[in-house]
């Protein structure tokens, strides 16, 4: 790939999705954009680059942006955050919101939906305690294709074998040929929308719990800070934020504070785990 084409694509991707690509990732750009060039009946990446320069076709730019997203996810990914959610965050927020009886949970950058549905499974287990509560799970992702996958709730054998306990598989999924379809009951607990984390987040409303995991790693420092600031505006003081295992707020923003003794869990300062049993 020509250096000027690489630079043009990487600038475009940074602007549209926050993705930072260094020149050693040229192979990634090539392998992921070739199918886009083929889909648009182009001979190769040079033609794709020329078209992008000369014709600002939104559908083409979307295809390029989506092709470069990494959609890796799994049910109960890393397990610990979900144990912590069940044992600590949920009981504490149920205490503090006992009068209001409502909780909104956001799976930001939800990919194919495993995170949102893992949370739905936990909430389903706790249904008796949550009787009369209004619980909402909202999943968002920049990729329209991923959002459609989330809504369909259909997973491959490989996907349901990763992290999903067999009891949960039997309880919540129906086998359909070589695929597994999540139950209508869980599907109606979550809604999914296409949304860019770099855009205006305010129409999404306020969330008590935000899972924003394994997406900030693709951004540079200023973009991480901007996204975290925007997320903070969508949360109450005692709301909680989950980041991925390789992510932190330290050195990026001081809006969020680590919740003492709870790795990977952050709040704006108003959430306390004091007096609760530590997870795991
Ligand atoms: C590696 S997946 C993480 C999925 C899930 N959160 C998890 O931890 O398993 C990253 C997701 O972030 C999405 N993404 C990347 N840039 C985004 C942006 N600017 N706004 C919203 N979603 C974005 C990608 O489409 C992809 O599905």
Tab-separated table of C-alpha atoms and ligand atoms in Angstrom:
chain	number	residue	atom	x	y	z
A	1	UNK	CA	0.000	0.000	0.000
A	2	UNK	CA	1.258	3.483	-0.853
A	3	UNK	CA	2.320	5.517	2.177
A	4	UNK	CA	0.048	8.416	1.202
A	5	UNK	CA	-2.921	6.017	0.988
A	6	UNK	CA	-2.105	4.534	4.386
A	7	UNK	CA	-1.908	8.031	5.880
A	8	UNK	CA	-5.203	9.055	4.278
A	9	UNK	CA	-7.031	5.947	5.572
A	10	UNK	CA	-5.568	6.245	9.057
A	11	UNK	CA	-6.562	9.934	9.291
A	12	UNK	CA	-10.067	9.074	8.120
A	13	UNK	CA	-10.412	6.244	10.655
A	14	UNK	CA	-9.102	8.342	13.522
A	15	UNK	CA	-11.679	11.036	12.732
A	16	UNK	CA	-14.602	8.684	12.277
A	17	UNK	CA	-14.097	6.091	15.005
A	18	UNK	CA	-11.077	7.118	17.094
A	19	UNK	CA	-9.058	4.164	15.839
A	20	UNK	CA	-5.328	4.802	15.905
A	21	UNK	CA	-3.304	2.881	13.331
A	22	UNK	CA	0.471	2.997	13.268
A	23	UNK	CA	2.342	2.261	10.044
A	24	UNK	CA	3.298	-1.234	11.222
A	25	UNK	CA	-0.442	-2.036	10.982
A	26	UNK	CA	-0.539	-1.488	7.199
A	27	UNK	CA	-1.098	-5.243	6.713
A	28	UNK	CA	-4.264	-5.001	8.849
A	29	UNK	CA	-5.572	-2.143	6.772
A	30	UNK	CA	-4.857	-4.088	3.590
A	31	UNK	CA	-6.453	-7.339	4.696
A	32	UNK	CA	-9.585	-5.650	6.037
A	33	UNK	CA	-10.103	-3.140	3.241
A	34	UNK	CA	-9.632	-5.561	0.343
A	35	UNK	CA	-13.126	-7.076	0.883
A	36	UNK	CA	-14.566	-3.516	0.920
A	37	UNK	CA	-12.836	-2.746	-2.399
A	38	UNK	CA	-14.233	-5.986	-3.854
A	39	UNK	CA	-17.741	-5.261	-2.556
A	40	UNK	CA	-17.613	-1.876	-4.318
A	41	UNK	CA	-16.323	-3.488	-7.537
A	42	UNK	CA	-12.929	-1.852	-7.322
A	43	UNK	CA	-9.670	-3.373	-8.462
A	44	UNK	CA	-7.778	-2.727	-5.261
A	45	UNK	CA	-6.796	-0.350	-2.497
A	46	UNK	CA	-5.387	2.327	-4.795
A	47	UNK	CA	-8.749	2.668	-6.488
A	48	UNK	CA	-10.464	2.635	-3.088
A	49	UNK	CA	-8.162	5.409	-1.844
A	50	UNK	CA	-8.720	7.509	-4.976
A	51	UNK	CA	-12.494	7.099	-4.670
A	52	UNK	CA	-12.435	8.152	-1.012
A	53	UNK	CA	-10.415	11.254	-1.940
A	54	UNK	CA	-12.639	12.302	-4.793
A	55	UNK	CA	-16.115	11.184	-3.745
A	56	UNK	CA	-17.335	11.538	-0.149
A	57	UNK	CA	-19.762	8.618	-0.320
A	58	UNK	CA	-21.107	8.109	3.216
A	59	UNK	CA	-22.025	4.449	2.598
A	60	UNK	CA	-18.476	3.725	1.441
A	61	UNK	CA	-16.941	5.572	4.401
A	62	UNK	CA	-19.175	3.570	6.749
A	63	UNK	CA	-18.099	0.300	5.156
A	64	UNK	CA	-14.444	1.286	5.586
A	65	UNK	CA	-14.983	2.279	9.229
A	66	UNK	CA	-16.908	-0.905	10.056
A	67	UNK	CA	-14.377	-3.124	8.311
A	68	UNK	CA	-11.653	-1.784	10.589
A	69	UNK	CA	-13.477	-2.469	13.869
A	70	UNK	CA	-12.334	-5.426	15.952
A	71	UNK	CA	-15.456	-7.135	17.254
A	72	UNK	CA	-13.920	-9.720	19.544
A	73	UNK	CA	-16.206	-10.487	22.516
A	74	UNK	CA	-17.433	-13.366	24.633
A	75	UNK	CA	-20.043	-14.187	27.248
A	76	UNK	CA	-18.956	-13.302	30.805
A	77	UNK	CA	-15.665	-12.026	29.395
A	78	UNK	CA	-12.986	-12.131	32.128
A	79	UNK	CA	-15.674	-13.435	34.577
A	80	UNK	CA	-14.535	-11.277	37.534
A	81	UNK	CA	-16.391	-8.074	36.496
A	82	UNK	CA	-19.612	-10.051	36.204
A	83	UNK	CA	-19.143	-11.652	39.645
A	84	UNK	CA	-18.463	-8.190	41.012
A	85	UNK	CA	-21.598	-6.877	39.297
A	86	UNK	CA	-23.738	-9.652	40.794
A	87	UNK	CA	-22.265	-9.649	44.298
A	88	UNK	CA	-21.421	-6.025	44.907
A	89	UNK	CA	-22.611	-3.426	42.401
A	90	UNK	CA	-26.149	-4.699	41.921
A	91	UNK	CA	-26.938	-5.163	45.646
A	92	UNK	CA	-25.433	-1.760	46.502
A	93	UNK	CA	-27.319	0.104	43.783
A	94	UNK	CA	-30.524	-1.744	44.730
A	95	UNK	CA	-30.061	-0.361	48.238
A	96	UNK	CA	-29.453	3.209	47.112
A	97	UNK	CA	-32.226	3.161	44.501
A	98	UNK	CA	-34.815	1.355	46.627
A	99	UNK	CA	-37.217	4.309	46.418
A	100	UNK	CA	-36.878	4.833	42.672
A	101	UNK	CA	-36.722	1.148	41.735
A	102	UNK	CA	-35.078	1.711	38.417
A	103	UNK	CA	-31.670	0.908	36.962
A	104	UNK	CA	-30.234	1.678	33.557
A	105	UNK	CA	-27.238	-0.274	32.314
A	106	UNK	CA	-25.181	0.572	29.227
A	107	UNK	CA	-23.006	-1.800	27.286
A	108	UNK	CA	-21.049	0.814	25.326
A	109	UNK	CA	-19.261	-0.728	22.311
A	110	UNK	CA	-21.285	-3.913	22.758
A	111	UNK	CA	-19.973	-5.700	19.637
A	112	UNK	CA	-22.128	-8.817	19.045
A	113	UNK	CA	-24.017	-8.458	22.333
A	114	UNK	CA	-22.448	-11.063	24.625
A	115	UNK	CA	-21.772	-8.482	27.376
A	116	UNK	CA	-25.353	-7.154	27.375
A	117	UNK	CA	-26.822	-10.665	27.372
A	118	UNK	CA	-24.451	-11.832	30.134
A	119	UNK	CA	-25.852	-8.994	32.271
A	120	UNK	CA	-29.399	-9.956	31.265
A	121	UNK	CA	-28.717	-13.534	32.453
A	122	UNK	CA	-27.517	-12.282	35.840
A	123	UNK	CA	-30.528	-9.991	36.199
A	124	UNK	CA	-32.783	-12.880	35.230
A	125	UNK	CA	-31.248	-14.974	38.049
A	126	UNK	CA	-31.997	-12.113	40.448
A	127	UNK	CA	-35.534	-11.601	39.075
A	128	UNK	CA	-37.275	-12.391	42.367
A	129	UNK	CA	-35.366	-9.616	44.190
A	130	UNK	CA	-35.940	-7.238	41.301
A	131	UNK	CA	-39.716	-7.724	41.093
A	132	UNK	CA	-41.320	-4.319	40.515
A	133	UNK	CA	-38.079	-2.760	39.279
A	134	UNK	CA	-37.684	-1.082	35.920
A	135	UNK	CA	-34.418	-2.404	34.511
A	136	UNK	CA	-33.083	-1.372	31.162
A	137	UNK	CA	-30.035	-2.690	29.341
A	138	UNK	CA	-28.924	-0.637	26.350
A	139	UNK	CA	-26.197	-1.881	24.014
A	140	UNK	CA	-24.556	0.457	21.497
A	141	UNK	CA	-21.867	0.014	18.880
A	142	UNK	CA	-20.532	1.995	15.934
A	143	UNK	CA	-21.016	-1.028	13.688
A	144	UNK	CA	-24.493	-1.397	12.191
A	145	UNK	CA	-23.689	-4.997	11.337
A	146	UNK	CA	-22.871	-5.747	14.986
A	147	UNK	CA	-26.050	-4.030	16.188
A	148	UNK	CA	-28.079	-6.263	13.846
A	149	UNK	CA	-26.292	-9.311	15.274
A	150	UNK	CA	-27.130	-8.183	18.806
A	151	UNK	CA	-30.799	-7.793	17.925
A	152	UNK	CA	-30.911	-11.226	16.296
A	153	UNK	CA	-29.253	-12.857	19.328
A	154	UNK	CA	-27.942	-15.786	17.299
A	155	UNK	CA	-24.560	-17.288	18.180
A	156	UNK	CA	-22.322	-20.007	16.796
A	157	UNK	CA	-21.279	-23.133	18.660
A	158	UNK	CA	-17.824	-21.587	19.106
A	159	UNK	CA	-19.283	-18.415	20.622
A	160	UNK	CA	-21.495	-20.222	23.142
A	161	UNK	CA	-18.585	-22.428	24.166
A	162	UNK	CA	-16.535	-19.417	25.232
A	163	UNK	CA	-17.317	-18.362	28.798
A	164	UNK	CA	-20.962	-19.396	28.904
A	165	UNK	CA	-21.710	-21.965	31.629
A	166	UNK	CA	-23.569	-24.965	30.214
A	167	UNK	CA	-26.434	-24.396	32.664
A	168	UNK	CA	-26.938	-20.909	31.193
A	169	UNK	CA	-26.762	-22.281	27.655
A	170	UNK	CA	-29.451	-24.856	28.390
A	171	UNK	CA	-31.614	-22.362	30.247
A	172	UNK	CA	-31.476	-19.403	27.869
A	173	UNK	CA	-30.737	-20.696	24.351
A	174	UNK	CA	-32.494	-22.819	21.777
A	175	UNK	CA	-30.484	-24.765	19.238
A	176	UNK	CA	-31.381	-24.060	15.648
A	177	UNK	CA	-29.260	-26.130	13.236
A	178	UNK	CA	-25.646	-25.286	14.056
A	179	UNK	CA	-26.592	-21.965	15.719
A	180	UNK	CA	-27.933	-21.007	19.132
A	181	UNK	CA	-30.757	-18.506	19.517
A	182	UNK	CA	-31.086	-16.566	22.749
A	183	UNK	CA	-34.526	-16.712	24.430
A	184	UNK	CA	-37.117	-14.028	23.646
A	185	UNK	CA	-37.249	-13.311	27.387
A	186	UNK	CA	-33.583	-12.249	27.471
A	187	UNK	CA	-33.843	-10.497	24.143
A	188	UNK	CA	-36.604	-8.244	25.388
A	189	UNK	CA	-34.466	-7.217	28.383
A	190	UNK	CA	-31.970	-5.466	26.117
A	191	UNK	CA	-32.242	-2.956	23.297
A	192	UNK	CA	-29.493	-2.125	20.826
A	193	UNK	CA	-28.642	0.986	18.839
A	194	UNK	CA	-25.946	2.110	16.479
A	195	UNK	CA	-23.965	4.852	18.229
A	196	UNK	CA	-20.524	6.390	17.908
A	197	UNK	CA	-18.761	7.001	21.232
A	198	UNK	CA	-17.114	10.064	19.653
A	199	UNK	CA	-20.528	11.644	19.004
A	200	UNK	CA	-23.051	13.325	21.274
A	201	UNK	CA	-23.994	10.796	23.957
A	202	UNK	CA	-26.668	12.894	25.667
A	203	UNK	CA	-29.662	11.478	23.706
A	204	UNK	CA	-28.894	8.098	25.292
A	205	UNK	CA	-29.825	9.453	28.728
A	206	UNK	CA	-28.365	8.682	32.148
A	207	UNK	CA	-26.927	5.292	33.131
A	208	UNK	CA	-26.306	3.891	36.604
A	209	UNK	CA	-23.859	1.276	35.329
A	210	UNK	CA	-21.646	1.580	32.265
A	211	UNK	CA	-19.620	-1.237	30.747
A	212	UNK	CA	-17.135	0.350	28.337
A	213	UNK	CA	-14.706	-2.483	27.928
A	214	UNK	CA	-12.011	-3.217	25.385
A	215	UNK	CA	-12.679	-0.267	23.114
A	216	UNK	CA	-10.623	2.581	24.631
A	217	UNK	CA	-7.493	0.522	23.881
A	218	UNK	CA	-7.915	1.447	20.209
A	219	UNK	CA	-7.888	5.216	20.924
A	220	UNK	CA	-5.108	7.679	21.720
A	221	UNK	CA	-4.898	9.520	25.078
A	222	UNK	CA	-6.859	12.674	24.120
A	223	UNK	CA	-9.652	10.588	22.532
A	224	UNK	CA	-9.839	8.329	25.612
A	225	UNK	CA	-10.102	11.440	27.807
A	226	UNK	CA	-12.818	12.948	25.614
A	227	UNK	CA	-14.889	9.744	25.580
A	228	UNK	CA	-14.515	9.236	29.351
A	229	UNK	CA	-15.567	12.845	29.956
A	230	UNK	CA	-18.638	12.352	27.741
A	231	UNK	CA	-19.522	9.096	29.538
A	232	UNK	CA	-19.142	10.837	32.914
A	233	UNK	CA	-21.804	13.350	31.852
A	234	UNK	CA	-24.249	10.454	31.352
A	235	UNK	CA	-23.780	9.115	34.890
A	236	UNK	CA	-24.878	10.066	38.414
A	237	UNK	CA	-22.207	10.568	41.115
A	238	UNK	CA	-22.688	7.065	42.482
A	239	UNK	CA	-22.866	5.306	39.107
A	240	UNK	CA	-20.140	2.831	38.209
A	241	UNK	CA	-17.956	2.368	35.165
A	242	UNK	CA	-16.336	-0.876	34.106
A	243	UNK	CA	-13.274	-0.805	31.866
A	244	UNK	CA	-11.481	-3.748	30.263
A	245	UNK	CA	-8.640	-5.610	31.958
A	246	UNK	CA	-5.968	-3.712	29.993
A	247	UNK	CA	-7.601	-0.299	30.444
A	248	UNK	CA	-7.427	2.348	33.145
A	249	UNK	CA	-8.439	5.951	33.806
A	250	UNK	CA	-5.148	6.651	35.562
A	251	UNK	CA	-3.118	9.265	33.732
A	252	UNK	CA	-6.044	9.962	31.389
A	253	UNK	CA	-8.723	11.675	33.447
A	254	UNK	CA	-9.344	12.386	37.101
A	255	UNK	CA	-13.124	12.565	36.649
A	256	UNK	CA	-13.364	8.852	37.496
A	257	UNK	CA	-11.878	7.421	40.667
A	258	UNK	CA	-11.019	3.750	41.153
A	259	UNK	CA	-13.435	2.100	43.600
A	260	UNK	CA	-11.244	1.049	46.499
A	261	UNK	CA	-10.364	-2.619	46.501
A	262	UNK	CA	-12.279	-3.291	43.246
A	263	UNK	CA	-10.009	-3.650	40.225
A	264	UNK	CA	-11.386	-2.316	36.933
A	265	UNK	CA	-14.299	-0.536	38.656
A	266	UNK	CA	-14.568	3.268	38.681
A	267	UNK	CA	-17.048	5.865	39.874
A	268	UNK	CA	-17.333	9.641	39.919
A	269	UNK	CA	-16.645	9.402	43.634
A	270	UNK	CA	-20.084	8.600	45.022
A	271	UNK	CA	-20.026	4.797	44.908
A	272	UNK	CA	-18.726	2.983	47.929
A	273	UNK	CA	-18.183	-0.736	48.307
A	274	UNK	CA	-17.716	-0.309	52.069
A	275	UNK	CA	-19.535	-2.899	54.100
A	276	UNK	CA	-20.131	-5.133	51.079
A	277	UNK	CA	-18.652	-8.570	50.583
A	278	UNK	CA	-15.753	-8.369	48.070
A	279	UNK	CA	-16.314	-10.263	44.827
A	280	UNK	CA	-14.264	-13.386	44.107
B	1	LIG	C1	-13.214	-5.562	21.040
B	1	LIG	S1	-14.912	-5.117	20.925
B	1	LIG	C2	-15.370	-5.069	22.637
B	1	LIG	C3	-16.731	-5.689	22.874
B	1	LIG	C4	-17.149	-5.780	24.328
B	1	LIG	N1	-17.235	-4.484	24.963
B	1	LIG	C5	-16.220	-6.677	25.104
B	1	LIG	O1	-15.438	-6.191	25.929
B	1	LIG	O2	-16.256	-7.888	24.868
B	1	LIG	C6	-14.778	-3.383	20.491
B	1	LIG	C7	-16.054	-2.820	19.888
B	1	LIG	O3	-15.958	-1.396	19.875
B	1	LIG	C8	-16.647	-0.914	18.748
B	1	LIG	N2	-16.191	0.457	18.480
B	1	LIG	C9	-15.002	0.860	17.990
B	1	LIG	N3	-14.953	2.198	17.896
B	1	LIG	C10	-16.144	2.660	18.345
B	1	LIG	C11	-16.702	3.960	18.497
B	1	LIG	N4	-16.025	5.051	18.156
B	1	LIG	N5	-17.959	4.048	18.990
B	1	LIG	C12	-18.659	2.949	19.334
B	1	LIG	N6	-18.184	1.700	19.212
B	1	LIG	C13	-16.936	1.550	18.729
B	1	LIG	C14	-16.315	-1.918	17.665
B	1	LIG	O4	-17.256	-1.899	16.603
B	1	LIG	C15	-16.309	-3.228	18.449
B	1	LIG	O5	-17.527	-3.921	18.335
